[in-house]
Amino acid sequence: MTTTAPSEALTPMPRIVRACRREILDRPPVWMMRQAGRYMSEYRAIREKADFLTMCKNPDLAVEVSLQPLAAFGMDAVIMFSDILVPVEAMGMALEFNEKGPHLPTPIRSRAQIDALSIPDPVEKTGFVMQVLRQLRQALAVYPEVGLIGFAGAPWTLATYMVEGGTSRNHTDIMTMLYNEPEALHVLLDKIAKTVILYLNAQIEAGAQVVQLFDTWGGLLPEPLYREFVHPYQQQVLAGLNRSEAPVILYVKGSSHVLEYLPQTGADVISLDGMTTISQARTRIGNDIALQGNLDFNLLFAHPDVLTGHVQAMLKEGGNQGYIFNLSHGIIPQTPVANVKRVVDTVKSSARALATP
Amino acid sequence: MTTTAPSEALTPMPRIVRACRREILDRPPVWMMRQAGRYMSEYRAIREKADFLTMCKNPDLAVEVSLQPLAAFGMDAVIMFSDILVPVEAMGMALEFNEKGPHLPTPIRSRAQIDALSIPDPVEKTGFVMQVLRQLRQALAVYPEVGLIGFAGAPWTLATYMVEGGTSRNHTDIMTMLYNEPEALHVLLDKIAKTVILYLNAQIEAGAQVVQLFDTWGGLLPEPLYREFVHPYQQQVLAGLNRSEAPVILYVKGSSHVLEYLPQTGADVISLDGMTTISQARTRIGNDIALQGNLDFNLLFAHPDVLTGHVQAMLKEGGNQGYIFNLSHGIIPQTPVANVKRVVDTVKSSARALATP
């Protein structure tokens, strides 16, 4: 057990950074995946005037939207508004968004297409993302306790989108490439990993205080294939980051059958999906790594008292060292905002409860 | 190790029944979930003339479609053509099928609706299903080695459809009921369990030699909730079946985090999804229960030689005692039929290979 040195009080560090480093806190930080999103009327008002990709690429709009949940609910972290496919477009793939989500009209189906992809300079090709982060740090100067989170998709997840051409139900195209042309897939994954390293280091340089790596489709593979196509590329990304500058959170959706691999990437924090409880994770991967999660996003639709009870139980389970309060999954559009506020307030008011011996 | 008594050769028992009972065989039986389906042109020809629910309810059409994969590929088992929601309609809920799948226009949202549901007499209300099974047994009289499989949805999965009103992305309605009104949900699950017991026993009476219980959405819940809302109702169903008549296969999609619960239901066979390998399952739940599965359905899109290699590896992993060759998931409509034939042929020709010491 360590305590905060008195001098740190003079240069406050964001609560989320301290949680990532497993400092003992009076309460855990709270934020929510996809907290800047369609469930907020303030967000929808902007989204009505601009399409999704325009919002990502216009720093003023992206900054405005990123800050909306802080203003409305007072989360302990702001995550930049963007999309994991932004660097994929920079690699040379056409990218659109329609009502069903992302659409890549010329998906990767050949080795020649893989060879034609570039490893883009993130400042030159995605400078707008870095601009968003710089502006957010400026805006957050008056909130030194609030952390700024950057993010990227992990190589396997980005490859899945690049090969499927969008969100897929059965993932037949990426699996066929995996079975028929594993070497080509490895070349693609390595190229994406190199892109993601540059992209995240540029985000850290631009002011991200924490970065989260999203492997949304990581849970698609059984352990023997996960070990070959998912884990090594998470490891490659983590090994290439300027880690002294910003701790790294790793989120792998559907990770319960491969949980033991996650700490081996070198991540500072494992973000749990809904299938592994905090207690189960502590038993399986130990107490030396911080955890994030994992309130069921559907609990935000429950009666307020039921919700509060679950939040309090999770605060007890998570404790005040090495724990970041979050959901199991991004907030969905229909979520009632009053319950979002209730979650944040309940976590924040837990400081006194946790302080009681 | 036991060997088949010579007398059994005179009254041959279907290979799949013998595999369920963990007899040593010269090769495992092979069939595929959703083997009577849209990937077959013979099926599409009938489907063009009749809608899905009509096909389920017209015994001659259902029998014809059920037998198509046997004629085309020579599987070791025929599964009756039907849908897990057939008994739900018999409980008193309106049921339609459209292009997106099942649609229940008046989903369960109140305790009053739950109380209004009946526990239908399966012969009176779903006699067409029993007729399909009787006709299939007649047709299969000339194929004594081919087993006839009946099936039902498990209570949690059927409740999910009844509350969501169809296939759902986020399952917010059933989860809200679970959190806000757990007692009402338990009443619903118990009523469904009682319905499923009568329904499956009627299927066994009508000639099903094996029954499979599908808990398609069982993997939606973390272990503490699975233990309360999924497992006990599988147990209740299993305890109520005329087990001496027909072995039971249990399929829970997304079961890797709760695998240890599955044998505790009393099922004879656990059907694995794609996230747990046969070897991992044997390590976790032992050798005293038979396994079914679990070739990735996407391997049916791979090069034939790649596919054959994976089938052979899986045959080696599964062995010739207590193993049924199947997929991880139902066949999808785009599947090339030549590869379906290849899988069946590879399994069938493995008898000689397995016989080699």
XYZ file of C-alpha atoms in Angstrom:
714
model
C 0.000 0.000 0.000
C 1.332 3.452 -0.949
C 0.067 6.886 -0.025
C 0.175 10.078 -2.027
C 3.208 12.231 -1.268
C 2.176 15.684 0.036
C 4.012 17.474 -2.800
C 1.672 15.917 -5.371
C -1.171 17.960 -3.988
C 0.503 21.023 -5.448
C 0.524 19.630 -9.004
C -2.672 17.605 -9.092
C -2.686 14.638 -11.373
C -5.968 13.479 -12.926
C -7.810 11.004 -10.741
C -7.961 8.486 -13.591
C -4.172 8.552 -14.048
C -3.742 7.920 -10.339
C -6.187 5.013 -10.531
C -4.297 3.536 -13.499
C -1.134 3.706 -11.358
C -2.952 1.958 -8.521
C -2.677 4.791 -6.020
C -5.076 4.597 -3.079
C -7.856 7.131 -3.653
C -10.803 8.371 -1.633
C -13.037 7.022 -4.436
C -12.541 5.565 -7.932
C -12.785 7.788 -11.007
C -15.867 7.361 -13.191
C -16.402 7.738 -16.922
C -18.396 5.792 -19.501
C -17.457 4.341 -22.842
C -19.194 6.289 -25.652
C -20.161 8.948 -23.104
C -20.260 11.569 -25.871
C -23.064 10.083 -27.883
C -26.582 9.968 -29.191
C -28.248 9.474 -25.807
C -27.547 13.183 -25.119
C -29.831 15.811 -26.648
C -26.872 18.216 -26.773
C -25.045 15.696 -28.971
C -28.039 15.101 -31.233
C -28.402 18.846 -31.765
C -24.913 18.980 -33.266
C -25.227 15.674 -35.100
C -28.311 17.035 -36.888
C -26.152 19.685 -38.518
C -23.088 17.572 -39.395
C -22.487 13.992 -40.420
C -20.500 11.701 -38.189
C -17.180 11.829 -40.033
C -17.388 15.608 -40.376
C -17.804 15.818 -36.619
C -14.677 13.684 -36.164
C -12.667 15.867 -38.530
C -13.842 19.276 -37.375
C -11.877 19.974 -34.181
C -14.315 22.584 -32.879
C -17.289 20.223 -33.194
C -15.352 17.237 -31.832
C -14.121 19.268 -28.856
C -17.599 20.594 -28.140
C -19.115 17.103 -28.195
C -16.278 15.595 -26.137
C -16.919 18.119 -23.374
C -20.711 17.714 -23.269
C -20.762 14.801 -20.785
C -18.350 16.639 -18.484
C -20.683 19.625 -18.415
C -23.833 17.557 -18.012
C -22.704 14.839 -15.614
C -19.252 15.707 -14.268
C -17.348 12.557 -15.243
C -13.723 12.289 -14.113
C -12.416 11.858 -17.640
C -13.056 13.236 -21.107
C -12.522 10.904 -24.055
C -11.830 12.583 -27.373
C -14.702 12.290 -29.822
C -13.484 10.250 -32.770
C -13.807 6.812 -34.361
C -11.433 3.851 -34.400
C -11.545 3.833 -38.226
C -10.030 7.314 -38.621
C -6.451 5.924 -38.988
C -7.748 3.242 -41.372
C -8.868 5.949 -43.758
C -5.417 7.507 -43.366
C -3.864 4.163 -44.419
C -5.563 4.638 -47.782
C -9.012 3.065 -47.485
C -12.223 4.837 -48.439
C -14.469 5.275 -45.398
C -18.107 6.295 -45.107
C -20.660 6.212 -42.334
C -24.301 5.463 -42.952
C -27.224 4.621 -40.696
C -25.923 1.087 -40.118
C -22.475 2.302 -39.095
C -19.121 2.327 -40.885
C -18.871 1.282 -44.519
C -15.591 0.630 -46.351
C -16.640 0.316 -50.000
C -13.402 -1.384 -51.153
C -12.648 -3.993 -48.487
C -9.308 -5.787 -48.389
C -9.512 -9.037 -50.320
C -5.984 -9.471 -51.705
C -2.357 -9.309 -50.751
C -1.875 -6.558 -53.358
C -4.376 -4.376 -51.498
C -2.523 -4.993 -48.252
C 0.788 -4.038 -49.852
C -0.770 -0.850 -51.207
C -1.753 0.375 -47.725
C 0.489 3.013 -46.213
C 1.672 3.463 -42.635
C 0.579 7.079 -42.377
C 2.300 9.882 -40.541
C -0.357 10.593 -37.897
C 0.315 14.321 -37.662
C 0.263 14.831 -41.405
C -2.734 12.587 -42.145
C -4.805 12.804 -38.961
C -3.683 16.148 -37.583
C -7.289 17.001 -36.770
C -7.249 14.323 -34.053
C -4.153 15.866 -32.506
C -5.782 19.275 -32.730
C -8.828 17.948 -30.864
C -6.577 16.675 -28.085
C -4.655 19.956 -27.853
C -7.854 21.974 -27.639
C -9.277 19.593 -25.056
C -6.172 19.952 -22.883
C -6.572 23.711 -23.078
C -10.206 23.464 -22.075
C -9.383 21.078 -19.253
C -6.659 23.298 -17.793
C -9.232 24.567 -15.317
C -10.171 20.983 -14.342
C -6.828 19.474 -13.329
C -8.529 16.459 -11.738
C -10.227 15.523 -15.032
C -8.150 13.284 -17.278
C -8.012 13.320 -21.071
C -8.302 9.945 -22.814
C -7.126 9.187 -26.342
C -7.800 5.886 -28.043
C -7.299 3.555 -30.984
C -8.675 0.289 -32.258
C -6.422 -2.746 -31.828
C -4.985 -4.386 -34.971
C -7.320 -7.424 -35.058
C -10.429 -5.270 -34.702
C -9.310 -2.804 -37.365
C -8.383 -5.671 -39.713
C -11.860 -7.126 -39.190
C -13.473 -3.895 -40.361
C -11.009 -3.514 -43.247
C -11.656 -7.033 -44.559
C -15.406 -7.193 -43.840
C -16.019 -3.674 -45.148
C -18.043 -2.726 -42.074
C -19.835 -4.252 -39.129
C -20.451 -7.902 -39.875
C -22.765 -10.516 -38.488
C -20.817 -13.671 -39.296
C -17.277 -12.385 -40.018
C -16.935 -14.819 -42.892
C -14.496 -12.695 -44.896
C -11.914 -12.149 -42.163
C -12.175 -15.779 -41.042
C -11.734 -17.000 -44.606
C -8.595 -14.869 -44.921
C -7.383 -16.225 -41.581
C -7.861 -19.828 -42.728
C -6.777 -19.500 -46.351
C -4.119 -16.801 -46.216
C -2.788 -16.509 -42.666
C 0.487 -14.993 -43.877
C -1.273 -12.162 -45.693
C -3.338 -11.504 -42.573
C -0.191 -11.325 -40.471
C 1.271 -8.760 -42.885
C -1.919 -6.717 -42.572
C -1.948 -6.946 -38.770
C 1.691 -5.888 -38.550
C 1.050 -2.897 -40.800
C -1.914 -1.848 -38.682
C 0.089 -2.307 -35.470
C 2.805 0.024 -36.793
C 0.136 2.566 -37.745
C -1.523 2.372 -34.325
C 1.789 2.841 -32.485
C 2.528 6.058 -34.382
C -1.076 7.190 -34.003
C -1.237 6.676 -30.231
C 2.205 8.157 -29.611
C 1.102 11.243 -31.519
C -1.998 11.390 -29.314
C 0.153 11.216 -26.186
C 2.411 13.925 -27.638
C -0.689 16.046 -28.305
C -1.893 15.767 -24.722
C -3.678 12.459 -24.102
C -3.005 11.546 -20.471
C -4.379 8.004 -20.792
C -4.941 5.921 -23.928
C -7.408 3.092 -24.378
C -6.918 0.318 -26.907
C -10.245 -1.131 -28.087
C -10.262 -4.735 -29.327
C -13.978 -4.879 -29.947
C -13.802 -8.092 -31.994
C -10.984 -9.705 -30.027
C -13.423 -12.125 -28.450
C -14.359 -13.604 -31.811
C -11.553 -16.158 -31.732
C -10.996 -19.239 -29.577
C -7.783 -19.300 -27.576
C -5.530 -21.012 -30.149
C -6.367 -18.377 -32.776
C -6.480 -15.498 -30.270
C -2.915 -16.413 -29.299
C -1.820 -16.149 -32.931
C -3.855 -13.275 -34.383
C -4.943 -11.016 -31.523
C -2.604 -11.118 -28.541
C 0.757 -10.588 -30.334
C -0.482 -7.439 -32.033
C -1.809 -5.951 -28.799
C 1.622 -6.723 -27.361
C 3.363 -5.112 -30.333
C 1.326 -1.929 -29.922
C 1.890 -1.754 -26.165
C 5.642 -2.320 -26.591
C 5.843 0.591 -29.036
C 4.102 3.221 -26.930
C 5.705 5.993 -24.920
C 4.447 4.356 -21.777
C 6.176 6.655 -19.302
C 3.938 9.412 -20.582
C 0.487 7.822 -20.395
C -0.945 4.651 -18.902
C -2.766 2.261 -21.232
C -6.219 0.692 -20.763
C -6.975 -2.447 -22.783
C -10.600 -3.346 -23.571
C -11.290 -6.669 -25.280
C -14.976 -7.411 -25.746
C -15.753 -11.088 -25.186
C -12.494 -11.697 -23.344
C -13.646 -14.095 -20.635
C -12.129 -17.163 -22.328
C -8.739 -15.475 -22.846
C -8.545 -13.164 -19.826
C -5.136 -14.416 -18.696
C -3.568 -13.061 -21.903
C -4.632 -9.480 -21.263
C -2.155 -8.535 -18.494
C 0.616 -10.162 -20.547
C 0.300 -7.327 -23.063
C 1.791 -4.968 -20.511
C -1.381 -2.852 -20.236
C -1.787 -0.863 -17.010
C -5.538 -1.414 -16.825
C -7.830 -4.189 -18.062
C -11.307 -2.974 -18.958
C -13.785 -5.806 -18.388
C -16.816 -6.599 -20.496
C -19.973 -7.855 -18.806
C -19.114 -11.551 -18.727
C -16.341 -11.456 -16.103
C -17.058 -9.967 -12.696
C -14.484 -7.740 -10.975
C -13.997 -10.427 -8.315
C -13.520 -13.181 -10.882
C -10.971 -11.021 -12.709
C -9.024 -10.348 -9.501
C -8.950 -14.094 -8.826
C -7.819 -14.903 -12.346
C -5.320 -12.121 -13.095
C -4.353 -10.865 -9.642
C -4.251 -7.537 -7.862
C -1.159 -6.086 -9.502
C -3.066 -4.720 -12.474
C -5.808 -2.113 -12.358
C -9.337 -2.944 -13.574
C -11.968 -0.852 -15.311
C -15.654 -1.619 -15.643
C -18.151 -3.142 -15.762
C -21.660 -2.090 -14.861
C -24.116 -3.634 -17.327
C -25.103 -0.830 -19.721
C -28.667 -2.151 -19.494
C -28.776 -1.290 -15.777
C -29.097 2.334 -16.927
C -32.657 1.370 -17.912
C -33.570 0.001 -14.482
C -35.474 1.751 -11.684
C -33.189 4.365 -10.081
C -33.090 2.530 -6.753
C -32.181 -0.753 -8.423
C -29.448 1.033 -10.357
C -28.050 2.705 -7.246
C -27.930 -0.625 -5.439
C -25.904 -2.184 -8.245
C -23.546 0.808 -8.454
C -22.918 0.615 -4.710
C -22.261 -3.126 -4.897
C -19.812 -2.567 -7.731
C -18.020 0.220 -5.807
C -17.569 -2.206 -2.939
C -16.298 -4.902 -5.286
C -13.932 -2.521 -7.098
C -12.516 -0.800 -4.028
C -10.415 2.351 -3.977
C -7.134 1.077 -5.383
C -6.561 0.165 -9.027
C -10.184 0.537 -10.054
C -11.947 2.787 -12.585
C -15.742 2.796 -12.616
C -17.158 2.301 -16.120
C -19.707 0.260 -18.053
C -19.376 -3.177 -19.629
C -19.872 -1.660 -23.089
C -20.600 1.737 -24.679
C -23.762 3.599 -23.685
C -26.587 2.925 -26.124
C -28.625 5.727 -27.714
C -31.887 5.091 -25.827
C -30.241 5.442 -22.397
C -32.109 7.801 -20.012
C -29.793 10.663 -19.050
C -31.140 10.880 -15.498
C -29.662 7.468 -14.772
C -26.300 8.470 -16.236
C -26.248 11.405 -13.838
C -27.269 9.095 -10.998
C -24.346 6.751 -11.648
C -21.810 9.586 -11.657
C -23.312 11.130 -8.510
C -23.369 7.779 -6.711
C -19.718 7.123 -7.488
C -18.725 10.637 -6.480
C -20.647 10.525 -3.221
C -18.974 7.234 -2.343
C -15.835 9.050 -1.127
C -17.330 9.461 2.310
C -18.576 5.869 2.451
C -15.189 4.474 1.429
C -13.450 6.733 3.956
C -15.445 5.179 6.793
C -13.300 2.521 8.440
C -13.963 -48.880 -22.013
C -16.980 -50.859 -23.169
C -17.600 -52.628 -26.441
C -20.839 -53.159 -28.275
C -22.507 -56.452 -27.466
C -22.876 -58.626 -30.602
C -26.649 -58.861 -30.155
C -27.002 -55.131 -30.802
C -25.991 -55.685 -34.377
C -29.357 -57.354 -34.894
C -31.340 -54.310 -33.729
C -29.152 -51.458 -34.861
C -29.354 -48.301 -32.817
C -28.671 -44.952 -34.476
C -25.011 -44.009 -34.393
C -25.824 -40.676 -32.729
C -27.660 -42.403 -29.859
C -24.665 -44.659 -29.329
C -22.355 -41.640 -29.305
C -24.581 -39.882 -26.754
C -24.254 -43.003 -24.575
C -20.474 -42.900 -24.963
C -20.150 -46.220 -26.740
C -16.890 -46.761 -28.602
C -17.575 -46.375 -32.326
C -15.537 -46.834 -35.474
C -16.123 -43.122 -36.169
C -18.226 -40.315 -34.650
C -21.630 -39.454 -36.096
C -21.890 -36.198 -38.053
C -24.738 -33.740 -38.496
C -24.922 -29.940 -38.628
C -27.081 -27.464 -36.783
C -29.560 -25.850 -39.210
C -28.628 -28.480 -41.815
C -32.072 -28.118 -43.412
C -31.740 -24.529 -44.482
C -31.345 -21.786 -47.009
C -27.850 -22.806 -48.154
C -29.525 -25.705 -50.060
C -31.182 -25.007 -53.411
C -33.672 -27.817 -52.696
C -34.739 -25.943 -49.561
C -35.001 -22.587 -51.326
C -37.213 -24.157 -53.991
C -39.772 -25.068 -51.323
C -39.304 -21.875 -49.338
C -40.213 -19.882 -52.456
C -43.654 -21.433 -52.432
C -44.399 -21.296 -48.688
C -43.544 -18.929 -45.873
C -41.417 -20.124 -42.993
C -44.181 -20.719 -40.446
C -46.322 -22.520 -43.029
C -43.402 -24.840 -43.694
C -43.157 -25.560 -39.947
C -46.864 -26.290 -39.692
C -47.318 -28.352 -42.848
C -46.003 -31.833 -41.995
C -45.419 -32.865 -45.599
C -43.294 -29.793 -46.323
C -41.451 -29.995 -42.999
C -40.696 -33.695 -43.533
C -39.501 -33.083 -47.078
C -37.161 -30.311 -45.983
C -35.893 -32.261 -42.961
C -34.841 -35.136 -45.224
C -33.093 -32.991 -47.873
C -29.674 -32.935 -46.175
C -29.797 -36.704 -45.639
C -30.402 -37.224 -49.355
C -27.808 -34.674 -50.438
C -24.997 -35.281 -47.953
C -25.740 -38.411 -45.946
C -25.590 -37.033 -42.423
C -25.978 -39.489 -39.542
C -28.954 -37.652 -38.069
C -32.061 -35.854 -39.259
C -33.306 -32.925 -37.180
C -36.965 -32.104 -37.552
C -37.589 -28.863 -39.419
C -39.248 -26.444 -37.011
C -38.547 -23.332 -34.948
C -37.944 -22.880 -31.235
C -40.810 -20.352 -31.099
C -43.512 -22.835 -32.160
C -44.443 -23.680 -28.526
C -44.358 -19.969 -27.641
C -47.160 -19.366 -30.115
C -48.992 -22.281 -28.503
C -48.644 -20.537 -25.112
C -50.813 -17.759 -26.524
C -48.453 -15.271 -28.153
C -48.868 -13.981 -31.690
C -45.911 -15.028 -33.860
C -44.812 -13.878 -37.310
C -41.669 -14.302 -39.349
C -40.358 -11.582 -41.605
C -37.063 -11.062 -43.427
C -35.296 -10.123 -40.207
C -36.478 -13.250 -38.402
C -39.135 -13.856 -35.768
C -41.468 -11.064 -34.701
C -43.790 -11.215 -31.672
C -46.010 -8.154 -32.062
C -47.245 -8.130 -28.442
C -44.137 -8.774 -26.335
C -44.418 -9.576 -22.632
C -44.122 -6.410 -20.591
C -46.298 -7.090 -17.555
C -47.047 -9.677 -14.927
C -50.653 -9.777 -16.192
C -49.424 -10.923 -19.603
C -47.335 -13.630 -17.974
C -50.317 -14.841 -15.972
C -52.422 -14.963 -19.143
C -50.026 -17.385 -20.871
C -51.103 -21.002 -20.948
C -49.071 -24.177 -20.537
C -50.333 -25.793 -23.713
C -51.053 -29.444 -24.318
C -48.389 -30.169 -26.951
C -50.402 -32.747 -28.848
C -53.495 -30.598 -29.018
C -51.744 -27.298 -29.816
C -48.636 -28.394 -31.712
C -49.733 -31.734 -33.068
C -48.185 -30.870 -36.439
C -44.733 -31.140 -34.818
C -45.554 -34.618 -33.541
C -46.869 -35.532 -36.965
C -43.590 -34.405 -38.544
C -41.677 -36.652 -36.154
C -43.944 -39.654 -36.808
C -43.593 -39.250 -40.564
C -39.839 -38.835 -40.262
C -39.557 -42.055 -38.252
C -41.517 -43.817 -40.959
C -39.222 -42.442 -43.634
C -36.140 -43.350 -41.611
C -37.228 -46.968 -41.064
C -35.003 -47.925 -43.979
C -32.037 -46.066 -42.429
C -31.763 -47.594 -38.958
C -28.332 -46.057 -38.393
C -29.708 -42.529 -38.916
C -31.058 -40.904 -35.758
C -34.018 -38.549 -35.464
C -33.486 -35.386 -33.423
C -36.233 -33.304 -31.838
C -35.553 -29.989 -30.135
C -36.779 -27.074 -28.086
C -35.522 -23.688 -26.960
C -34.482 -23.448 -23.310
C -36.574 -21.257 -20.980
C -34.162 -18.282 -20.799
C -33.821 -18.104 -24.573
C -37.563 -18.354 -25.168
C -38.212 -15.714 -22.472
C -35.720 -13.433 -24.221
C -37.677 -13.637 -27.465
C -41.030 -13.275 -25.680
C -39.938 -10.118 -23.831
C -37.866 -8.546 -26.626
C -40.471 -9.353 -29.286
C -37.837 -10.812 -31.608
C -34.101 -10.934 -32.154
C -32.535 -8.099 -30.236
C -29.221 -6.314 -30.390
C -28.941 -5.034 -26.837
C -31.536 -7.117 -24.932
C -32.581 -4.088 -22.934
C -36.156 -5.259 -22.332
C -35.358 -8.666 -20.864
C -32.503 -7.211 -18.796
C -34.763 -4.456 -17.474
C -37.304 -7.084 -16.422
C -34.519 -9.113 -14.819
C -33.337 -6.097 -12.802
C -36.686 -4.510 -11.984
C -39.011 -7.501 -11.696
C -36.965 -10.634 -11.062
C -39.945 -12.403 -9.470
C -42.117 -11.900 -12.542
C -39.295 -13.208 -14.718
C -39.000 -16.305 -12.536
C -42.729 -16.937 -12.940
C -42.344 -16.633 -16.709
C -39.312 -18.950 -16.798
C -41.088 -21.565 -14.721
C -44.116 -21.458 -17.014
C -41.902 -21.882 -20.066
C -39.992 -24.744 -18.423
C -43.247 -26.585 -17.777
C -44.272 -26.010 -21.401
C -40.929 -27.253 -22.725
C -41.047 -30.413 -20.603
C -44.460 -31.387 -22.011
C -43.375 -30.404 -25.507
C -40.162 -32.453 -25.509
C -41.781 -35.474 -23.879
C -44.429 -35.402 -26.598
C -41.620 -35.291 -29.187
C -39.966 -38.322 -27.603
C -43.342 -40.083 -27.551
C -43.765 -39.222 -31.253
C -40.428 -40.745 -32.175
C -37.545 -38.364 -31.447
C -34.561 -40.546 -30.541
C -32.437 -37.641 -29.288
C -33.547 -34.168 -28.202
C -31.458 -31.003 -28.233
C -32.139 -28.075 -25.930
C -31.003 -24.776 -27.467
C -30.065 -21.950 -25.095
C -29.031 -19.535 -27.800
C -28.982 -16.512 -25.488
C -27.723 -18.342 -22.400
C -24.321 -16.720 -22.799
C -25.774 -13.261 -22.370
C -25.457 -13.323 -18.592
C -22.419 -13.266 -16.298
C -22.082 -16.208 -13.920
C -24.024 -14.751 -10.949
C -27.072 -14.104 -13.146
C -26.631 -17.272 -15.224
C -26.771 -19.238 -11.966
C -30.095 -17.607 -11.105
C -31.928 -17.238 -14.415
C -30.511 -19.783 -16.864
C -29.077 -22.862 -15.175
C -32.006 -23.747 -12.861
C -34.475 -23.777 -15.736
C -32.274 -25.999 -17.887
C -32.102 -28.276 -14.845
C -35.869 -28.167 -14.393
C -36.428 -29.164 -18.022
C -33.876 -31.975 -17.923
C -35.346 -33.324 -14.682
C -38.801 -33.492 -16.249
C -37.891 -35.423 -19.404
C -38.423 -39.104 -20.068
C -34.682 -39.561 -20.148
C -34.641 -43.314 -20.467
C -36.212 -42.900 -23.880
C -33.921 -40.331 -25.488
C -30.573 -38.770 -24.607
C -30.407 -34.975 -24.342
C -27.916 -32.610 -25.976
C -27.527 -29.144 -24.417
C -26.269 -26.256 -26.553
C -25.571 -22.938 -24.859
C -24.122 -20.308 -27.166
C -21.479 -18.198 -25.422
C -21.010 -20.748 -22.638
C -17.253 -20.554 -22.128
C -17.539 -18.524 -18.896
C -20.111 -20.898 -17.367
C -19.083 -24.240 -18.877
C -18.883 -26.033 -15.523
C -22.634 -25.540 -15.030
C -23.603 -27.416 -18.179
C -22.937 -31.006 -17.057
C -24.716 -30.216 -13.772
C -27.993 -30.011 -15.705
C -27.851 -33.768 -16.231
C -27.522 -33.471 -20.027
C -25.943 -36.453 -21.799
C -24.068 -34.321 -24.319
C -22.694 -30.780 -24.205
C -22.670 -29.066 -27.597
C -19.801 -26.561 -27.681
C -19.833 -23.187 -29.377
C -16.676 -21.932 -31.070
C -15.023 -20.354 -28.037
C -14.130 -23.537 -26.131
C -12.028 -26.201 -27.820
C -12.868 -29.895 -27.385
C -9.624 -30.361 -25.429
C -10.339 -27.404 -23.155
C -13.832 -28.765 -22.497
C -12.494 -32.221 -21.628
C -10.045 -30.602 -19.187
C -12.754 -28.468 -17.613
C -15.721 -30.841 -17.465
C -14.113 -34.272 -17.723
C -14.529 -37.334 -19.889
C -17.729 -38.692 -18.360
C -19.978 -36.562 -20.538
C -20.192 -36.656 -24.319
C -19.330 -33.586 -26.405
C -20.733 -32.273 -29.659
C -19.170 -29.709 -31.956
C -17.510 -27.473 -32.879
C -16.027 -26.820 -36.287
C -16.150 -23.089 -37.039
C -19.048 -22.622 -39.455
C -16.828 -20.160 -41.332
C -14.407 -22.989 -42.179
C -17.043 -24.109 -44.702
C -15.922 -21.070 -46.736
C -12.239 -22.044 -46.743
C -10.271 -23.840 -49.472
C -11.289 -27.532 -49.508
C -7.832 -28.705 -48.426
C -7.750 -26.252 -45.531
C -11.211 -27.422 -44.488
C -10.250 -31.102 -44.683
C -7.188 -30.458 -42.539
C -9.304 -28.834 -39.835
C -11.915 -31.609 -39.952
C -9.199 -34.238 -39.550
C -7.640 -32.358 -36.630
C -11.040 -32.117 -34.962
C -11.713 -35.850 -35.499
C -8.435 -36.575 -33.750
C -9.319 -34.206 -30.913
C -12.840 -35.609 -30.544
C -11.941 -39.284 -30.747
C -14.347 -42.176 -31.174
C -16.020 -42.261 -27.768
C -18.547 -39.697 -26.555
C -18.126 -37.372 -29.491
C -20.554 -36.071 -32.145
C -19.123 -34.089 -35.040
C -21.003 -30.823 -35.605
C -20.432 -27.108 -36.139
C -19.976 -24.322 -33.588
C -23.216 -22.693 -34.766
C -25.919 -23.200 -37.405
C -24.910 -23.232 -41.069
C -25.335 -19.811 -42.664
C -27.236 -19.296 -45.933
C -24.196 -18.466 -48.108
C -22.390 -21.726 -47.279
C -21.086 -23.617 -50.357
C -22.722 -27.035 -50.480
C -19.608 -28.759 -51.847
C -17.849 -28.075 -48.567
C -20.785 -29.441 -46.561
C -20.487 -32.663 -48.554
C -16.735 -32.674 -47.986
C -17.141 -32.461 -44.215
C -19.592 -35.352 -44.108
C -17.417 -37.466 -46.414
C -14.273 -36.715 -44.401
C -15.941 -37.744 -41.146
C -17.376 -40.890 -42.711
C -14.087 -41.921 -44.273
C -12.355 -41.482 -40.939
C -13.556 -44.916 -39.766
C -10.548 -46.574 -41.338
C -8.107 -43.988 -39.999
C -9.476 -44.287 -36.449
C -9.333 -48.086 -36.688
C -5.588 -47.948 -37.314
C -3.781 -48.533 -34.026
